[in-house]
Tab-separated table of C-alpha atoms in Angstrom:
chain	number	residue	atom	x	y	z
R	310	MET	CA	131.452	94.214	89.734
R	311	ARG	CA	131.621	97.087	87.270
R	312	SER	CA	128.600	99.369	87.344
R	313	ASP	CA	126.909	100.659	84.200
R	314	LEU	CA	125.578	103.686	86.098
R	315	PRO	CA	127.135	107.148	85.827
R	316	PRO	CA	130.234	107.489	88.039
R	317	VAL	CA	130.110	109.162	91.438
R	318	GLN	CA	131.440	112.714	91.287
R	319	THR	CA	132.517	115.195	93.936
R	320	TYR	CA	131.898	118.926	94.116
R	321	THR	CA	132.336	121.626	96.746
R	322	GLY	CA	129.130	122.803	98.398
R	323	HIS	CA	128.263	126.348	99.470
R	324	ASP	CA	129.629	125.561	102.931
R	325	GLY	CA	133.003	124.592	101.480
R	326	ASN	CA	132.585	120.904	102.249
R	327	PRO	CA	132.938	118.241	99.546
R	328	ARG	CA	129.724	116.596	98.388
R	329	ARG	CA	129.175	113.491	96.283
R	330	PHE	CA	126.555	113.006	93.624
R	331	ARG	CA	125.650	110.908	90.618
R	332	ALA	CA	124.169	112.156	87.365
R	333	PRO	CA	120.835	110.567	86.416
R	334	TYR	CA	120.800	107.413	84.315
R	335	VAL	CA	119.237	108.531	81.023
R	336	ILE	CA	117.521	106.372	78.410
R	337	PRO	CA	116.650	108.252	75.201
R	338	LEU	CA	113.218	107.799	73.667
R	339	SER	CA	114.067	109.918	70.633
R	340	LEU	CA	117.223	110.551	68.655
R	341	ASP	CA	117.226	114.298	69.405
R	342	ASP	CA	116.505	113.913	73.152
R	343	HIS	CA	113.137	115.668	73.027
R	344	GLU	CA	111.901	112.575	74.912
R	345	ILE	CA	113.933	110.823	77.610
R	346	LEU	CA	113.658	108.746	80.775
R	347	SER	CA	115.808	110.137	83.576
R	348	PHE	CA	116.280	107.648	86.443
R	349	GLU	CA	117.064	108.559	90.024
R	350	THR	CA	120.581	107.241	90.750
R	351	PRO	CA	121.390	106.921	94.462
R	352	LEU	CA	124.902	106.849	95.876
R	353	PRO	CA	126.261	103.368	96.713
R	354	GLU	CA	126.175	104.006	100.463
R	355	GLU	CA	122.506	105.026	100.398
R	356	GLY	CA	121.274	101.543	99.504
R	357	ARG	CA	118.181	102.942	97.759
R	358	ARG	CA	116.604	101.186	94.793
R	359	SER	CA	113.456	103.117	94.089
R	360	GLY	CA	113.020	102.587	90.340
R	361	TRP	CA	111.664	106.110	89.915
R	362	ALA	CA	112.245	107.866	86.606
R	363	ALA	CA	111.075	111.141	85.149
R	364	TYR	CA	109.483	111.066	81.716
R	365	LEU	CA	110.685	114.291	80.109
R	366	THR	CA	109.173	115.562	76.901
R	367	ASP	CA	108.917	118.877	75.097
R	368	GLU	CA	105.135	118.493	75.367
R	369	ILE	CA	105.494	119.399	79.060
R	370	GLY	CA	107.623	122.497	79.259
R	371	PHE	CA	110.287	123.132	81.885
R	372	GLY	CA	108.679	124.576	85.009
R	373	GLN	CA	105.221	123.176	84.288
R	374	GLY	CA	105.758	120.027	86.323
R	375	ALA	CA	107.056	116.483	86.108
R	376	VAL	CA	105.740	113.051	85.205
R	377	LEU	CA	107.300	110.398	87.449
R	378	LEU	CA	107.102	106.683	86.648
R	379	ARG	CA	108.106	103.834	88.917
R	380	VAL	CA	109.527	100.777	87.186
R	381	SER	CA	109.844	97.330	88.740
R	382	PRO	CA	109.542	93.659	87.701
R	383	CYS	CA	106.024	92.718	86.658
R	384	ASP	CA	106.077	89.550	88.793
R	385	GLN	CA	108.355	87.474	91.031
R	386	GLU	CA	109.625	85.135	88.294
R	387	PRO	CA	113.412	85.234	87.740
R	388	GLY	CA	114.255	87.608	84.915
R	389	ALA	CA	110.705	88.992	84.855
R	390	PRO	CA	110.367	91.961	82.486
R	391	PHE	CA	110.249	95.464	83.907
R	392	ALA	CA	106.891	97.240	83.824
R	393	ILE	CA	105.480	100.630	84.781
R	394	ARG	CA	103.957	100.093	88.217
R	395	GLU	CA	103.158	103.602	89.440
R	396	LEU	CA	102.578	107.084	88.031
R	397	ARG	CA	102.838	110.437	89.815
R	398	LEU	CA	102.352	113.978	88.608
R	399	ILE	CA	104.077	116.987	90.113
R	400	ALA	CA	102.407	120.156	88.849
R	401	ASP	CA	104.334	123.365	89.492
R	402	ARG	CA	101.637	125.291	87.652
R	403	PRO	CA	98.437	123.199	87.689
R	404	THR	CA	96.695	125.444	85.180
R	405	SER	CA	99.319	124.673	82.523
R	406	MET	CA	99.607	120.931	83.182
R	407	PRO	CA	97.955	118.721	80.544
R	408	GLY	CA	94.699	117.165	81.725
R	409	SER	CA	93.286	113.804	80.721
R	410	SER	CA	95.267	113.992	77.487
R	411	LEU	CA	98.411	113.379	79.546
R	412	LEU	CA	97.702	109.653	79.806
R	413	ARG	CA	97.512	109.449	76.011
R	414	LEU	CA	100.711	111.458	75.775
R	415	ILE	CA	102.813	108.945	77.727
R	416	PRO	CA	104.272	106.326	75.327
R	417	TRP	CA	103.699	103.312	77.586
R	418	GLU	CA	104.805	100.655	75.106
R	419	ARG	CA	107.948	102.503	74.033
R	420	ILE	CA	108.956	103.072	77.656
R	421	GLU	CA	108.543	99.375	78.452
R	422	ALA	CA	110.565	98.470	75.357
R	423	ALA	CA	113.298	100.896	76.451
R	424	VAL	CA	113.639	99.560	80.005
R	425	ASN	CA	113.645	95.924	78.848
R	426	GLN	CA	116.583	96.216	76.444
R	427	PRO	CA	118.996	93.445	77.499
R	428	SER	CA	121.925	95.875	77.268
R	429	ARG	CA	120.327	98.049	79.972
R	430	ARG	CA	119.234	95.253	82.287
R	431	ARG	CA	122.304	95.325	84.537
R	432	ALA	CA	122.147	99.074	85.113
R	433	LEU	CA	118.430	99.052	85.865
R	434	THR	CA	118.794	96.127	88.255
R	435	GLU	CA	120.908	98.468	90.407
R	436	LEU	CA	118.093	101.038	90.400
R	437	VAL	CA	114.893	99.012	90.554
R	438	SER	CA	113.319	97.596	93.701
R	439	PRO	CA	112.376	93.887	93.673
R	440	PHE	CA	108.768	93.001	92.959
R	441	HIS	CA	107.727	92.268	96.545
R	442	HIS	CA	109.474	95.269	98.187
R	443	ARG	CA	107.726	98.560	98.762
R	444	PRO	CA	110.135	101.082	97.245
R	445	PRO	CA	110.965	104.396	98.870
R	446	ASP	CA	109.418	107.584	97.613
R	447	PRO	CA	111.403	109.539	95.043
R	448	LYS	CA	114.123	111.620	96.675
R	449	TYR	CA	114.632	115.219	95.598
R	450	PRO	CA	112.711	114.768	92.320
R	451	GLY	CA	113.602	118.274	91.230
R	452	VAL	CA	117.249	117.281	90.766
R	453	TRP	CA	116.980	114.338	88.385
R	454	SER	CA	113.546	115.116	86.921
R	455	ALA	CA	114.859	118.395	85.509
R	456	HIS	CA	117.891	116.814	83.827
R	457	ARG	CA	117.339	117.523	80.138
R	458	PRO	CA	120.428	116.748	78.056
R	459	ARG	CA	120.354	118.131	74.547
R	460	GLU	CA	122.488	115.842	72.474
R	461	SER	CA	121.731	113.896	69.356
R	462	HIS	CA	121.976	110.124	69.330
R	463	PRO	CA	122.876	108.015	66.319
R	464	ALA	CA	120.093	105.870	64.972
R	465	PRO	CA	120.436	102.300	66.244
R	466	ASP	CA	122.089	99.847	63.895
R	467	LEU	CA	119.272	97.419	63.097
R	468	HIS	CA	121.274	95.248	60.705
R	469	LEU	CA	121.363	91.563	61.661
R	470	ASP	CA	123.871	88.924	60.593
R	471	VAL	CA	121.355	86.264	59.590
R	472	PRO	CA	122.871	82.747	59.698
R	473	GLU	CA	122.201	80.307	56.901
R	474	GLY	CA	119.747	77.486	57.465
R	475	TYR	CA	116.447	77.158	59.259
R	476	ARG	CA	117.838	76.500	62.758
R	477	LYS	CA	119.590	79.550	64.155
R	478	PRO	CA	121.628	79.890	67.370
R	479	ASP	CA	120.578	81.686	70.532
R	480	SER	CA	123.086	84.439	69.783
R	481	PHE	CA	121.101	85.427	66.699
R	482	TYR	CA	117.786	85.593	68.561
R	483	ALA	CA	119.430	87.545	71.386
R	484	ASP	CA	120.553	90.057	68.754
R	485	VAL	CA	117.008	90.160	67.363
R	486	ALA	CA	115.655	90.923	70.847
R	487	GLU	CA	118.146	93.735	71.484
R	488	ARG	CA	117.593	95.469	68.145
R	489	PHE	CA	113.829	94.977	68.238
R	490	LEU	CA	113.659	96.718	71.630
R	491	GLN	CA	116.059	99.456	70.510
R	492	ALA	CA	113.696	100.239	67.643
R	493	GLY	CA	110.666	99.833	69.928
R	494	ALA	CA	111.963	102.523	72.279
R	495	LEU	CA	111.943	105.064	69.439
R	496	ASN	CA	108.746	104.276	67.531
R	497	THR	CA	105.676	102.078	67.551
R	498	ARG	CA	106.529	99.923	64.495
R	499	PRO	CA	109.810	98.223	65.417
R	500	ALA	CA	109.137	95.045	63.431
R	501	GLN	CA	108.618	97.078	60.255
R	502	ASP	CA	111.878	98.973	60.849
R	503	LEU	CA	113.761	95.744	61.490
R	504	ALA	CA	112.324	94.197	58.328
R	505	GLU	CA	113.304	97.190	56.175
R	506	ALA	CA	116.823	97.280	57.638
R	507	ASN	CA	117.393	93.621	56.783
R	508	GLY	CA	115.527	93.310	53.484
R	509	VAL	CA	112.997	90.760	54.765
R	510	LYS	CA	109.238	90.676	55.171
R	511	PRO	CA	107.667	91.826	58.465
R	512	THR	CA	106.228	88.322	58.830
R	513	THR	CA	109.803	86.985	58.940
R	514	VAL	CA	110.675	89.412	61.729
R	515	HIS	CA	107.536	88.401	63.641
R	516	ARG	CA	108.667	84.772	63.355
R	517	TRP	CA	112.106	85.674	64.739
R	518	ILE	CA	110.489	87.570	67.611
R	519	ARG	CA	108.240	84.629	68.499
R	520	GLU	CA	111.265	82.338	68.562
R	521	ALA	CA	113.251	84.800	70.707
R	522	LYS	CA	110.366	84.841	73.191
R	523	ALA	CA	110.068	81.048	73.112
R	524	ARG	CA	113.778	80.768	73.985
R	525	GLY	CA	113.420	83.227	76.869
R	526	LEU	CA	115.567	85.863	75.178
R	527	LEU	CA	112.853	88.497	74.809
R	528	ALA	CA	110.310	89.301	77.493
R	529	LEU	CA	107.855	92.177	77.782
R	530	PRO	CA	105.009	92.893	80.194
R	531	THR	CA	102.616	92.536	77.260
R	532	ASP	CA	103.513	88.833	77.121
R	533	ARG	CA	102.156	88.415	80.646
R	534	ARG	CA	99.028	90.358	79.722
R	535	GLN	CA	98.565	88.151	76.679
R	536	GLU	CA	98.521	85.103	78.936
R	537	GLU	CA	95.730	86.692	80.970
R	538	HIS	CA	93.670	87.614	77.886
R	539	GLY	CA	94.467	84.655	75.653
R	540	ASP	CA	90.949	84.412	74.180
R	541	LEU	CA	91.011	88.034	73.042
R	542	TYR	CA	94.439	87.661	71.446
R	543	ALA	CA	93.339	84.433	69.738
R	544	GLU	CA	90.238	86.130	68.300
R	545	CYS	CA	92.383	89.045	67.138
R	546	SER	CA	94.875	86.713	65.429
R	547	ARG	CA	92.072	84.862	63.628
R	548	LEU	CA	90.441	88.055	62.355
R	549	VAL	CA	93.753	89.587	61.271
R	550	ALA	CA	94.673	86.388	59.392
R	551	GLU	CA	91.325	86.410	57.576
R	552	TRP	CA	91.619	90.133	56.802
R	553	GLU	CA	95.132	89.695	55.387
R	554	TRP	CA	94.086	86.654	53.342
R	555	HIS	CA	91.288	88.535	51.584
R	556	GLN	CA	93.463	91.605	51.038
R	557	ARG	CA	96.100	89.329	49.530
R	558	ARG	CA	93.584	87.644	47.244
R	559	ILE	CA	92.452	91.028	45.941
R	560	HIS	CA	96.069	91.742	45.011
R	561	LEU	CA	96.662	88.275	43.568
R	562	VAL	CA	93.912	88.587	40.987
R	563	GLU	CA	96.118	91.154	39.270
R	564	VAL	CA	98.518	88.359	38.321
R	565	THR	CA	96.842	85.918	35.967
R	566	SER	CA	99.672	83.401	36.315
R	567	THR	CA	99.326	83.069	40.111
R	568	PRO	CA	99.207	79.303	40.801
R	569	GLU	CA	97.076	79.861	43.882
R	570	LEU	CA	94.222	81.136	41.697
R	571	ASN	CA	94.653	78.861	38.705
R	572	GLN	CA	92.155	76.424	40.225
R	573	TYR	CA	89.471	79.034	39.614
R	574	ARG	CA	90.502	79.614	36.003
R	575	ARG	CA	90.917	76.034	34.830
R	576	ASP	CA	87.425	75.615	33.434
R	577	THR	CA	86.759	79.051	32.034
R	578	ASP	CA	87.830	81.020	29.020
R	579	ASN	CA	86.978	84.285	30.780
R	580	PRO	CA	89.597	84.753	33.574
R	581	GLU	CA	88.904	88.491	33.815
R	582	ALA	CA	85.350	87.797	34.950
R	583	VAL	CA	86.593	85.247	37.465
R	584	ASP	CA	89.070	87.792	38.810
R	585	ALA	CA	86.329	90.376	39.221
R	586	TRP	CA	84.121	87.844	40.971
R	587	LEU	CA	86.938	86.796	43.354
R	588	ALA	CA	87.747	90.401	44.211
R	589	ARG	CA	84.088	91.149	44.865
R	590	LYS	CA	83.789	88.108	47.145
R	591	SER	CA	86.825	89.211	49.143
R	592	ARG	CA	85.560	92.771	49.451
R	593	GLN	CA	82.249	91.453	50.775
R	594	ALA	CA	84.147	89.377	53.325
R	595	LEU	CA	86.202	92.401	54.345
R	596	GLU	CA	83.016	94.383	54.947
R	597	GLU	CA	82.029	91.734	57.489
R	598	ILE	CA	85.475	91.332	59.089
R	599	GLU	CA	86.392	94.998	59.568
R	600	PRO	CA	83.577	95.863	62.044
R	601	ASN	CA	84.680	92.875	64.122
R	602	LEU	CA	88.258	94.124	64.010
R	603	VAL	CA	87.106	97.560	65.177
R	604	ASP	CA	85.270	95.896	68.077
R	605	VAL	CA	88.408	93.935	69.024
R	606	ARG	CA	90.509	97.092	68.791
R	607	ASP	CA	88.134	98.894	71.166
R	608	ARG	CA	88.290	96.007	73.640
R	609	PHE	CA	92.089	96.169	73.607
R	610	ARG	CA	91.922	99.885	74.353
R	611	ASP	CA	89.363	99.431	77.133
R	612	LEU	CA	91.667	96.896	78.802
R	613	GLY	CA	94.736	99.075	78.323
R	614	LEU	CA	96.404	96.410	76.157
R	615	PRO	CA	98.673	97.246	73.200
R	616	LEU	CA	97.503	96.090	69.807
R	617	PRO	CA	99.587	93.352	68.151
R	618	ASP	CA	102.214	94.645	65.720
R	619	ASP	CA	100.439	93.119	62.726
R	620	PHE	CA	97.061	94.712	63.490
R	621	PRO	CA	95.891	96.473	60.300
R	622	ASP	CA	95.389	100.193	59.986
R	623	LEU	CA	91.607	100.621	59.934
R	624	ASP	CA	91.664	104.349	59.392
R	625	ALA	CA	89.026	105.192	56.773
R	626	GLU	CA	91.463	107.037	54.511
R	627	ALA	CA	94.025	104.221	54.728
R	628	LEU	CA	91.389	101.653	53.807
R	629	ALA	CA	90.247	103.772	50.884
R	630	ARG	CA	93.814	104.025	49.577
R	631	LEU	CA	94.261	100.286	49.991
R	632	ALA	CA	91.039	99.521	48.145
R	633	GLU	CA	92.045	101.814	45.292
R	634	ALA	CA	95.486	100.231	45.075
R	635	SER	CA	93.926	96.762	45.161
R	636	GLU	CA	91.671	97.268	42.143
R	637	PRO	CA	92.311	94.292	39.826
R	638	LEU	CA	93.780	94.938	36.424
R	639	GLY	CA	91.132	95.568	33.828
R	640	ALA	CA	88.323	95.526	36.399
R	641	ALA	CA	86.673	98.555	34.852
R	642	ASP	CA	86.435	96.826	31.500
R	643	ALA	CA	85.886	93.291	32.742
R	644	PRO	CA	82.712	91.569	31.579
R	645	SER	CA	80.060	90.703	34.115
R	646	ALA	CA	80.665	87.626	36.256
R	647	HIS	CA	76.955	86.807	36.048
R	648	GLY	CA	76.368	83.203	35.103
R	649	ILE	CA	79.720	81.883	36.271
R	650	ASP	CA	79.333	78.614	38.107
R	651	PRO	CA	81.887	78.727	40.956
R	652	THR	CA	83.459	75.575	42.351
R	653	THR	CA	82.455	74.122	45.700
R	654	GLU	CA	85.460	75.749	47.399
R	655	ASP	CA	84.357	79.143	46.139
R	656	THR	CA	80.939	79.038	47.698
R	657	GLU	CA	82.102	78.129	51.184
């Protein structure tokens, strides 16, 4: 069977004898190669499948040391996604090696997206030890952990040929999985990039991703973690849905013809006051929801779990910009909503 690994090459050693070697198997984590994964690639006759890779980044200069990651399946299920199972640091100069900040420096989610790209599965299967085998230690880490190619990579083509109709074939969802993981290896917002590249809403991309996972065409270690912490993910989904609903209602009050809000305007000749009252109600709800979202976010971080892609940005400045942009039209001049008798639905 054809191998996707670099070919075996021969060179003449210092003793005049021919020697065989393989270049590392490199997965870029940036388009300019300032971040890469460089996998140990044994010769065919060695029979080694260690799964060790060096995470190389400009943040750790050449000669400072190396960050080694061992990748293997996250469980014994057939086709189980690859996950980071072990981490080692080799410090050539301990005083210049990053301290506790190193763990925050490693892009765990992007690495797991990179190694789970379907197009790389066959090559990595030749390098990675099965789940239940104890892999060998990394061999000669200085050789492949110092391999730093400096070549630019073209941005991945994220365009999808979207079939007509609601039901779409497996081939489409397989394409979604590949391009989603390609984008996920390079940044932390792959769904947003995929949506922009295809002129659709991020919610549409999230729906495609869920279907790809349901069909077994997209698998990540985070899916296994989600099964273990289902209650936390369910609480997060509920809070995010409520947060988005109130943010959306604040925006909708700017459009007086919105059918969704006409029920509130039917029995009043003062829609501006109703709009102001609706916006105020939603802002009050947001003040209650956002502390709960912060608590959920902290629990995700404590457990080492990645936040869902649709988790809102709760940075204070971002929220302030959003609130300013969400100000309903004419709110500054709107008459007081005092005395308005809301419907039963409004008071719930």
